[in-house]
CSV table of N, CA and C in Angstrom, one decimal:
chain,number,residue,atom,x,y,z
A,1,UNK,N,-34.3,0.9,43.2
A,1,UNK,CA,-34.7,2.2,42.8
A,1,UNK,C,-35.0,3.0,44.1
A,2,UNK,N,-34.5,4.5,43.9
A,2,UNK,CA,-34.8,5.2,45.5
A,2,UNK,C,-36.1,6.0,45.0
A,3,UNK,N,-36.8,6.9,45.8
A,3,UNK,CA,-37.5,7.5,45.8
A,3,UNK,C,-37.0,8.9,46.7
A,4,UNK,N,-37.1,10.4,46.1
A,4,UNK,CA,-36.8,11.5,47.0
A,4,UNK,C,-37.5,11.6,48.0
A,5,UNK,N,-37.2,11.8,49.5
A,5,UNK,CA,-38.2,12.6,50.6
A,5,UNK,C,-38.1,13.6,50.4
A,6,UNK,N,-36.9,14.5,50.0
A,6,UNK,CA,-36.9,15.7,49.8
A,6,UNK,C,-35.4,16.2,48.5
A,7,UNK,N,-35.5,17.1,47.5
A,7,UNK,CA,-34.9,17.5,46.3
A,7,UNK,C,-35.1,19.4,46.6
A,8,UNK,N,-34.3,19.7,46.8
A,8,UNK,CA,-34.0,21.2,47.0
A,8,UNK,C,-32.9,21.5,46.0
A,9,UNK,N,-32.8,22.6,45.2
A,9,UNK,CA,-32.1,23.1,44.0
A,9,UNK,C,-31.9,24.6,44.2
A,10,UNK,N,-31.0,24.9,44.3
A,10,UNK,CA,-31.0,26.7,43.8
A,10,UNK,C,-29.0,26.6,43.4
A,11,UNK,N,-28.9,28.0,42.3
A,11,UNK,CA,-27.8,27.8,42.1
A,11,UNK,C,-26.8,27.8,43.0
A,12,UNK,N,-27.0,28.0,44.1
A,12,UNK,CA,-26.3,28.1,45.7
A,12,UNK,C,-25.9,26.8,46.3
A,13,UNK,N,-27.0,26.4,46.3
A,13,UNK,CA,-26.7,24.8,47.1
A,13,UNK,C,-28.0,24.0,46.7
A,14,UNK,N,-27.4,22.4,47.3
A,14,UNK,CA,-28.7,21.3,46.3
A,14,UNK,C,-28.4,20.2,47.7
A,15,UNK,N,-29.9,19.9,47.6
A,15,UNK,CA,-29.8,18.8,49.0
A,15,UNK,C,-30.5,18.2,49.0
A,16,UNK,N,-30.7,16.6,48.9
A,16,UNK,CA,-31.1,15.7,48.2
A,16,UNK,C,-31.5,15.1,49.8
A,17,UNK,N,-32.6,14.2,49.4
A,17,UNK,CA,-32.8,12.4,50.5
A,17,UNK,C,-33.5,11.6,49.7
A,18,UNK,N,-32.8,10.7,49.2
A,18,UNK,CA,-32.9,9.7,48.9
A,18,UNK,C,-33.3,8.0,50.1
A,19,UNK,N,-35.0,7.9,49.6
A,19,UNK,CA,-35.6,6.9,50.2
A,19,UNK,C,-35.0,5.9,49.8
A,20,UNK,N,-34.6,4.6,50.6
A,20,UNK,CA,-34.3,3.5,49.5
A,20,UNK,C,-35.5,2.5,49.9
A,21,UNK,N,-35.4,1.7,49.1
A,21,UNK,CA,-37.2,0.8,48.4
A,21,UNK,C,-36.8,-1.2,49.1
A,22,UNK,N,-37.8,-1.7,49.2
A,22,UNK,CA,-37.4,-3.1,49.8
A,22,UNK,C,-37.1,-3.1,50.9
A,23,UNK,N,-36.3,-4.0,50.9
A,23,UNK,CA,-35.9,-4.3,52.5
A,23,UNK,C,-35.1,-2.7,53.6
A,24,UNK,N,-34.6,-1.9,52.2
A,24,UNK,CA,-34.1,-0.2,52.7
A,24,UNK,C,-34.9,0.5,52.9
A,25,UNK,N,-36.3,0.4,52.8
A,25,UNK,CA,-37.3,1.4,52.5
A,25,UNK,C,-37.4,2.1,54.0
A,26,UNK,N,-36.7,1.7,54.9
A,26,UNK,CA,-36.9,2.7,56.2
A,26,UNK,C,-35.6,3.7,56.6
A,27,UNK,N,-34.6,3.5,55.6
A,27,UNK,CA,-33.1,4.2,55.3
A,27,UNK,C,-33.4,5.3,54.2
A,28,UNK,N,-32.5,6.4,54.9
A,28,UNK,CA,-32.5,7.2,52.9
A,28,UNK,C,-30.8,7.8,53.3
A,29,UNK,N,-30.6,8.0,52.0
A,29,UNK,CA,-29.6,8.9,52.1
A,29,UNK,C,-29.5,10.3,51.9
A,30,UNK,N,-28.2,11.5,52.7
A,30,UNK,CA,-28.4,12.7,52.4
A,30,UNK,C,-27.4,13.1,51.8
A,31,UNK,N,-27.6,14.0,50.9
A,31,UNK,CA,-26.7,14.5,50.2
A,31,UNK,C,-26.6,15.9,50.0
A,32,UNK,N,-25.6,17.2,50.5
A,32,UNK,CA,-25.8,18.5,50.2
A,32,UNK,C,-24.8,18.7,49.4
A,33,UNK,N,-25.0,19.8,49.4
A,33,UNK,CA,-23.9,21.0,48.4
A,33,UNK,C,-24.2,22.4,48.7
A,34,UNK,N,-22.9,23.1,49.0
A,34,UNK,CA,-23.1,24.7,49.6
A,34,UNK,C,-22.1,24.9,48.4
A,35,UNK,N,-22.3,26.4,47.3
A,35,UNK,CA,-21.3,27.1,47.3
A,35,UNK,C,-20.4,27.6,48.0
A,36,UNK,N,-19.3,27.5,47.7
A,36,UNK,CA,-17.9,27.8,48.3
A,36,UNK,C,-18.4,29.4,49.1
A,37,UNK,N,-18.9,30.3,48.3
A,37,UNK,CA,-19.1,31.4,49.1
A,37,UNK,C,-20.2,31.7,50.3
A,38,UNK,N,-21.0,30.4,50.4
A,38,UNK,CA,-22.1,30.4,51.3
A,38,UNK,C,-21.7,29.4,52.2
A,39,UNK,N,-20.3,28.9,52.3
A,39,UNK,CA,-20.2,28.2,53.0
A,39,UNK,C,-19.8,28.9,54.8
A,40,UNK,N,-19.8,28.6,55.7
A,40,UNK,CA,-19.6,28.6,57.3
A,40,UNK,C,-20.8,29.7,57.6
A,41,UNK,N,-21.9,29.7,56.9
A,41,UNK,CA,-22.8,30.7,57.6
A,41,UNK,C,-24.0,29.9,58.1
A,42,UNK,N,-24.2,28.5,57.8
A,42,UNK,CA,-24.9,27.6,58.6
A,42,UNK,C,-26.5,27.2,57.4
A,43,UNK,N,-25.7,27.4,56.4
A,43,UNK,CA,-26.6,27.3,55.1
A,43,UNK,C,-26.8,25.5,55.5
A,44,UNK,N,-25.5,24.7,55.2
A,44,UNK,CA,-25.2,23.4,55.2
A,44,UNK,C,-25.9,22.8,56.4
A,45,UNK,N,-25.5,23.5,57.3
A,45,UNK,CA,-26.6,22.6,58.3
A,45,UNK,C,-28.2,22.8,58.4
A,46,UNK,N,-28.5,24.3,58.0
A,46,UNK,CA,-29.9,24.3,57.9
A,46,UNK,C,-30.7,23.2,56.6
A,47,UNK,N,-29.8,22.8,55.6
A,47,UNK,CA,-30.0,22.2,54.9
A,47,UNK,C,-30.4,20.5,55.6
A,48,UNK,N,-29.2,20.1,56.2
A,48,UNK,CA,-29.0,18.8,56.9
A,48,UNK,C,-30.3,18.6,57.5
A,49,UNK,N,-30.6,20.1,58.5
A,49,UNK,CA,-31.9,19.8,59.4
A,49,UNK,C,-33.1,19.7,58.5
A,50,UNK,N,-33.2,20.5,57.7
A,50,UNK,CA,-34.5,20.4,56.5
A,50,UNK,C,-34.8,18.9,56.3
A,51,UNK,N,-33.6,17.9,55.8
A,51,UNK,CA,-33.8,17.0,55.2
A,51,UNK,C,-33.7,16.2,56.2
A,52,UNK,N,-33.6,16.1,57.7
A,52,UNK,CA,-33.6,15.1,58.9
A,52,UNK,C,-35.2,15.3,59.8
A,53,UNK,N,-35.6,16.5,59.7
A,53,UNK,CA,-36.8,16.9,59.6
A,53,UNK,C,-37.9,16.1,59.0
A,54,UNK,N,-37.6,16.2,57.4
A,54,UNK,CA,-38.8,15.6,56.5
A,54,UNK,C,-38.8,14.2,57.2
A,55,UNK,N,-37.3,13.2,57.3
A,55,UNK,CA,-37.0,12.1,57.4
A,55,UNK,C,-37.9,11.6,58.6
A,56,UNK,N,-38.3,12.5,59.4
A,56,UNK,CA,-38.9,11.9,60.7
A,56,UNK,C,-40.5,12.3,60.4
A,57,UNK,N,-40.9,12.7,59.4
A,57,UNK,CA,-42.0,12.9,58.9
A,57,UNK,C,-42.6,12.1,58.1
A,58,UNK,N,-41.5,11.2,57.3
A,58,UNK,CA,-41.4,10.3,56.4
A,58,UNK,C,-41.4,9.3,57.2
A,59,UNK,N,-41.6,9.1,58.6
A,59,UNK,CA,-41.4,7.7,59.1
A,59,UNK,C,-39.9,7.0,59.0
A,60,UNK,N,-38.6,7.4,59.0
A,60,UNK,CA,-37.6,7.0,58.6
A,60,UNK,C,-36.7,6.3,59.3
A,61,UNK,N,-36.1,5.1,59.8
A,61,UNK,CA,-35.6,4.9,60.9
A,61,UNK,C,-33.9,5.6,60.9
A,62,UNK,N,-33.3,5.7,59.7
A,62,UNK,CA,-31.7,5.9,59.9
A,62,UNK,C,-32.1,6.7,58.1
A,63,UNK,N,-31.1,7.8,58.6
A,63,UNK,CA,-30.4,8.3,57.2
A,63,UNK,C,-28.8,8.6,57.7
A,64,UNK,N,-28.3,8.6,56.3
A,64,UNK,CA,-26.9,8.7,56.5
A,64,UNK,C,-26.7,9.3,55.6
A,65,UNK,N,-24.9,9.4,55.4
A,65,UNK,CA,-24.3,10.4,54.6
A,65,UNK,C,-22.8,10.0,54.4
A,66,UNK,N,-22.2,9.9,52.9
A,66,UNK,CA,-21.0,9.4,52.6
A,66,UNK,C,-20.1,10.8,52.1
A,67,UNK,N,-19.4,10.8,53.0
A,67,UNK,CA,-18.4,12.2,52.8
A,67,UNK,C,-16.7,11.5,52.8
A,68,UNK,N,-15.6,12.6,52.2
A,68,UNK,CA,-14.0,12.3,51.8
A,68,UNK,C,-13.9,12.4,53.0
A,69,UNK,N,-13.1,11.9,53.9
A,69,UNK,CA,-12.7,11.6,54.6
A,69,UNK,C,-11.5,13.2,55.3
A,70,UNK,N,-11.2,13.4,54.3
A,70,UNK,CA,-10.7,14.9,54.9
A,70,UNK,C,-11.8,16.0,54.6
A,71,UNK,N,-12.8,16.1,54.1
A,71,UNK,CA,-13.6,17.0,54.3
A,71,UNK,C,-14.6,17.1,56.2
A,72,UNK,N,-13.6,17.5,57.0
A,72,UNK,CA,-13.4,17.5,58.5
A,72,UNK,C,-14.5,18.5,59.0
A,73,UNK,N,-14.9,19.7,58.1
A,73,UNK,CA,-15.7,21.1,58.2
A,73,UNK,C,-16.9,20.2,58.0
A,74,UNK,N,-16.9,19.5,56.6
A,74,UNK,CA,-18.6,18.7,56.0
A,74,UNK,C,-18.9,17.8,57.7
A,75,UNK,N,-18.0,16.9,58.3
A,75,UNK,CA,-18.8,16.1,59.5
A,75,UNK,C,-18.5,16.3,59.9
A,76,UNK,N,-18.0,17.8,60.8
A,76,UNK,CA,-18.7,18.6,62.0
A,76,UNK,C,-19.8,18.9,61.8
A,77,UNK,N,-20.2,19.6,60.5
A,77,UNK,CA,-21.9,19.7,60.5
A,77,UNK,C,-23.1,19.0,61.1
A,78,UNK,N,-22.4,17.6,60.3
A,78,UNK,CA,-23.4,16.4,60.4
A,78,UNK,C,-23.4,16.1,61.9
A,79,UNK,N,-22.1,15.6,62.7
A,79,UNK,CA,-22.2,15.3,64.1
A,79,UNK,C,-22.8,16.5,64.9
A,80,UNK,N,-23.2,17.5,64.7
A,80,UNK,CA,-23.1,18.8,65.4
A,80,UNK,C,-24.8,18.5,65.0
A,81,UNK,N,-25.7,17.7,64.3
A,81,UNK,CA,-27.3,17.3,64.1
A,81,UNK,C,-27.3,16.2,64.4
A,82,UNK,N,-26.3,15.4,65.4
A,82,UNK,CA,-26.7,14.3,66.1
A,82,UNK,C,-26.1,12.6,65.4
A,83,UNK,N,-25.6,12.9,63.8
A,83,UNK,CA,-24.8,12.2,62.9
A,83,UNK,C,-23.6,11.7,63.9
A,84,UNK,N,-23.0,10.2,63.4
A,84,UNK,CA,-22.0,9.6,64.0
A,84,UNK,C,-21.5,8.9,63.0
A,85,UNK,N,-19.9,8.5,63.4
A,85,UNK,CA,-19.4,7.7,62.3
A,85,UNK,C,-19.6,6.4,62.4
A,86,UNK,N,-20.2,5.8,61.3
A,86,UNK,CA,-20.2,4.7,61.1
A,86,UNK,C,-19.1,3.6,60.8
A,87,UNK,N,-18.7,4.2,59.4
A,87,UNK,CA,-17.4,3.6,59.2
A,87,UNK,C,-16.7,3.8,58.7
A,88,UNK,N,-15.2,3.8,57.7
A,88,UNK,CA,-14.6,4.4,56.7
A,88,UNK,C,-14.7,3.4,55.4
A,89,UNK,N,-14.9,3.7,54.6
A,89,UNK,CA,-14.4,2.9,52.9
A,89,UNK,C,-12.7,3.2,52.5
A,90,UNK,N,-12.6,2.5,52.3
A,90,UNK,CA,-11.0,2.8,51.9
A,90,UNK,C,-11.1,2.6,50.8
A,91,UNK,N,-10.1,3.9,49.9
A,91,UNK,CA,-10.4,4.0,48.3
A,91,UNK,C,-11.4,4.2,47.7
A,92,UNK,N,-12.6,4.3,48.1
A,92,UNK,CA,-14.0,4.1,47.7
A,92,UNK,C,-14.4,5.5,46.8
A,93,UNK,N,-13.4,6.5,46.7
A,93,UNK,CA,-13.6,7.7,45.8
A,93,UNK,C,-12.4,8.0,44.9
A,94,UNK,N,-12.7,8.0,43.5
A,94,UNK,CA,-11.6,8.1,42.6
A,94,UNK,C,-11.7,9.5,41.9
A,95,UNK,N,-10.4,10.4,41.8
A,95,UNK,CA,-11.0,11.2,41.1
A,95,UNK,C,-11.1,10.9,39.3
A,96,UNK,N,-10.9,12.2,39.3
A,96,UNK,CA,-10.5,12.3,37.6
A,96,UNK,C,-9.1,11.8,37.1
A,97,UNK,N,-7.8,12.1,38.3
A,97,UNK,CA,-6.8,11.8,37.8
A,97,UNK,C,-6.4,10.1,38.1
A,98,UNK,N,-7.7,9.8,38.9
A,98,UNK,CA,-7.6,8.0,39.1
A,98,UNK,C,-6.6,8.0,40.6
A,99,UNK,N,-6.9,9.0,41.5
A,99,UNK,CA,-6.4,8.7,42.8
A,99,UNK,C,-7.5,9.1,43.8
A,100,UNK,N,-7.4,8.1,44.7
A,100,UNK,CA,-8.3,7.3,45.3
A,100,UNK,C,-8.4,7.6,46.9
A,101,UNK,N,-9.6,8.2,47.2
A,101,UNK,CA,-9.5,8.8,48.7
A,101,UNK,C,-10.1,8.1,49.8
A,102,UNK,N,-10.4,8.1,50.7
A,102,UNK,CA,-11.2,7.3,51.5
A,102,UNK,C,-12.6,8.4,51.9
A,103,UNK,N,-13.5,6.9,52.3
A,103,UNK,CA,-15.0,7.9,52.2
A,103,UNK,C,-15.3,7.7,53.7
A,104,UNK,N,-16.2,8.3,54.2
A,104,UNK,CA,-16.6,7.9,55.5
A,104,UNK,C,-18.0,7.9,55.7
A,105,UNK,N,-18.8,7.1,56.2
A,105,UNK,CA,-20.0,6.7,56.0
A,105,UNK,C,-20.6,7.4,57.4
A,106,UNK,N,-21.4,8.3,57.8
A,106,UNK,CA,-22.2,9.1,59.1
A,106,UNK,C,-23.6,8.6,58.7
A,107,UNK,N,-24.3,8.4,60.0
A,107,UNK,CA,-25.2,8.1,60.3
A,107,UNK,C,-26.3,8.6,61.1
A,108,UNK,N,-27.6,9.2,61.1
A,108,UNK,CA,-28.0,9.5,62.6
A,108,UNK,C,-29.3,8.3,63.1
A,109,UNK,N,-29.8,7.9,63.8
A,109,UNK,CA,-30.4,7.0,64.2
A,109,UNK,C,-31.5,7.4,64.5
A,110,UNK,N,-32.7,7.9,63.8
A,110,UNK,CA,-34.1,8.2,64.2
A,110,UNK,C,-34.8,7.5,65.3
A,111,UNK,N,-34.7,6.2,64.9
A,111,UNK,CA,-35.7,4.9,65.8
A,111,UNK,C,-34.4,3.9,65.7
A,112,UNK,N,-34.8,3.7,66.9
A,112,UNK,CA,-34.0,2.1,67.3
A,112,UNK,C,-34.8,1.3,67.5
A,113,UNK,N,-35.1,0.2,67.0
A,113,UNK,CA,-35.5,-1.3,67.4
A,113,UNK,C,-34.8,-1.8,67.9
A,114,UNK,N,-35.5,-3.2,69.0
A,114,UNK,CA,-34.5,-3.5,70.0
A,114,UNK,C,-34.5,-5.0,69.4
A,115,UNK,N,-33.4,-5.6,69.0
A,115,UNK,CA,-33.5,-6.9,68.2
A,115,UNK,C,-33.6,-7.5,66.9
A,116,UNK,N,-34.0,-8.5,66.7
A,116,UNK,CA,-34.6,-8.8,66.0
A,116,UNK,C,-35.6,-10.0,66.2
């Protein structure tokens, strides 16, 4: 089960962090959404920073973010707030018509521990 650090809503855009619980409980994930008309005016990233903000408020070590792999505009945003690529999923997004795109997993790294 996750818990929200932060849930923002307007018909505009919605930007989500999801805490995850257990052994995840120092990870969340982020999730936005800009209307198409509000999109390249820096809505999306103010969004990103809102919710990488809270995250370091929230004690958080790593949040991340799973975006299409051609959405190239979405992770400039994210790398452009310090986000890196972690890795790709292959197939890992299906649509409606049952074809299948690749996801890419970004990351930004609050706190590093050294080891284990």
């Amino acid at each position: 089960m996750e818990s929200d650090i932060i849930n923002y809503r307007k018909s505009t855009t919605l930007a989500k962090g999801h805490r995850g619980r257990g052994y995840n409980r120092h990870v969340a994930e982020v999730r936005i959404f800009v209307c198409r008309e509000f999109r390249g005016r820096g809505v999306g990233a103010a969004l990103i920073q809102g919710i990488v903000d809270m995250a370091k408020l929230a004690g958080l070590h790593h949040i991340f973010t799973l975006t299409l792999s051609s959405k190239t505009q979405d992770m400039r945003a994210f790398e452009g707030l310090g986000f890196r690529t972690e890795g790709t999923l292959r197939d890992r997004f299906m649509d409606a018509d049952g074809d299948t795109y690749d996801m890419v997993e970004m990351a930004l790294h609050l706190k590093r521990e050294s080891g284990f």
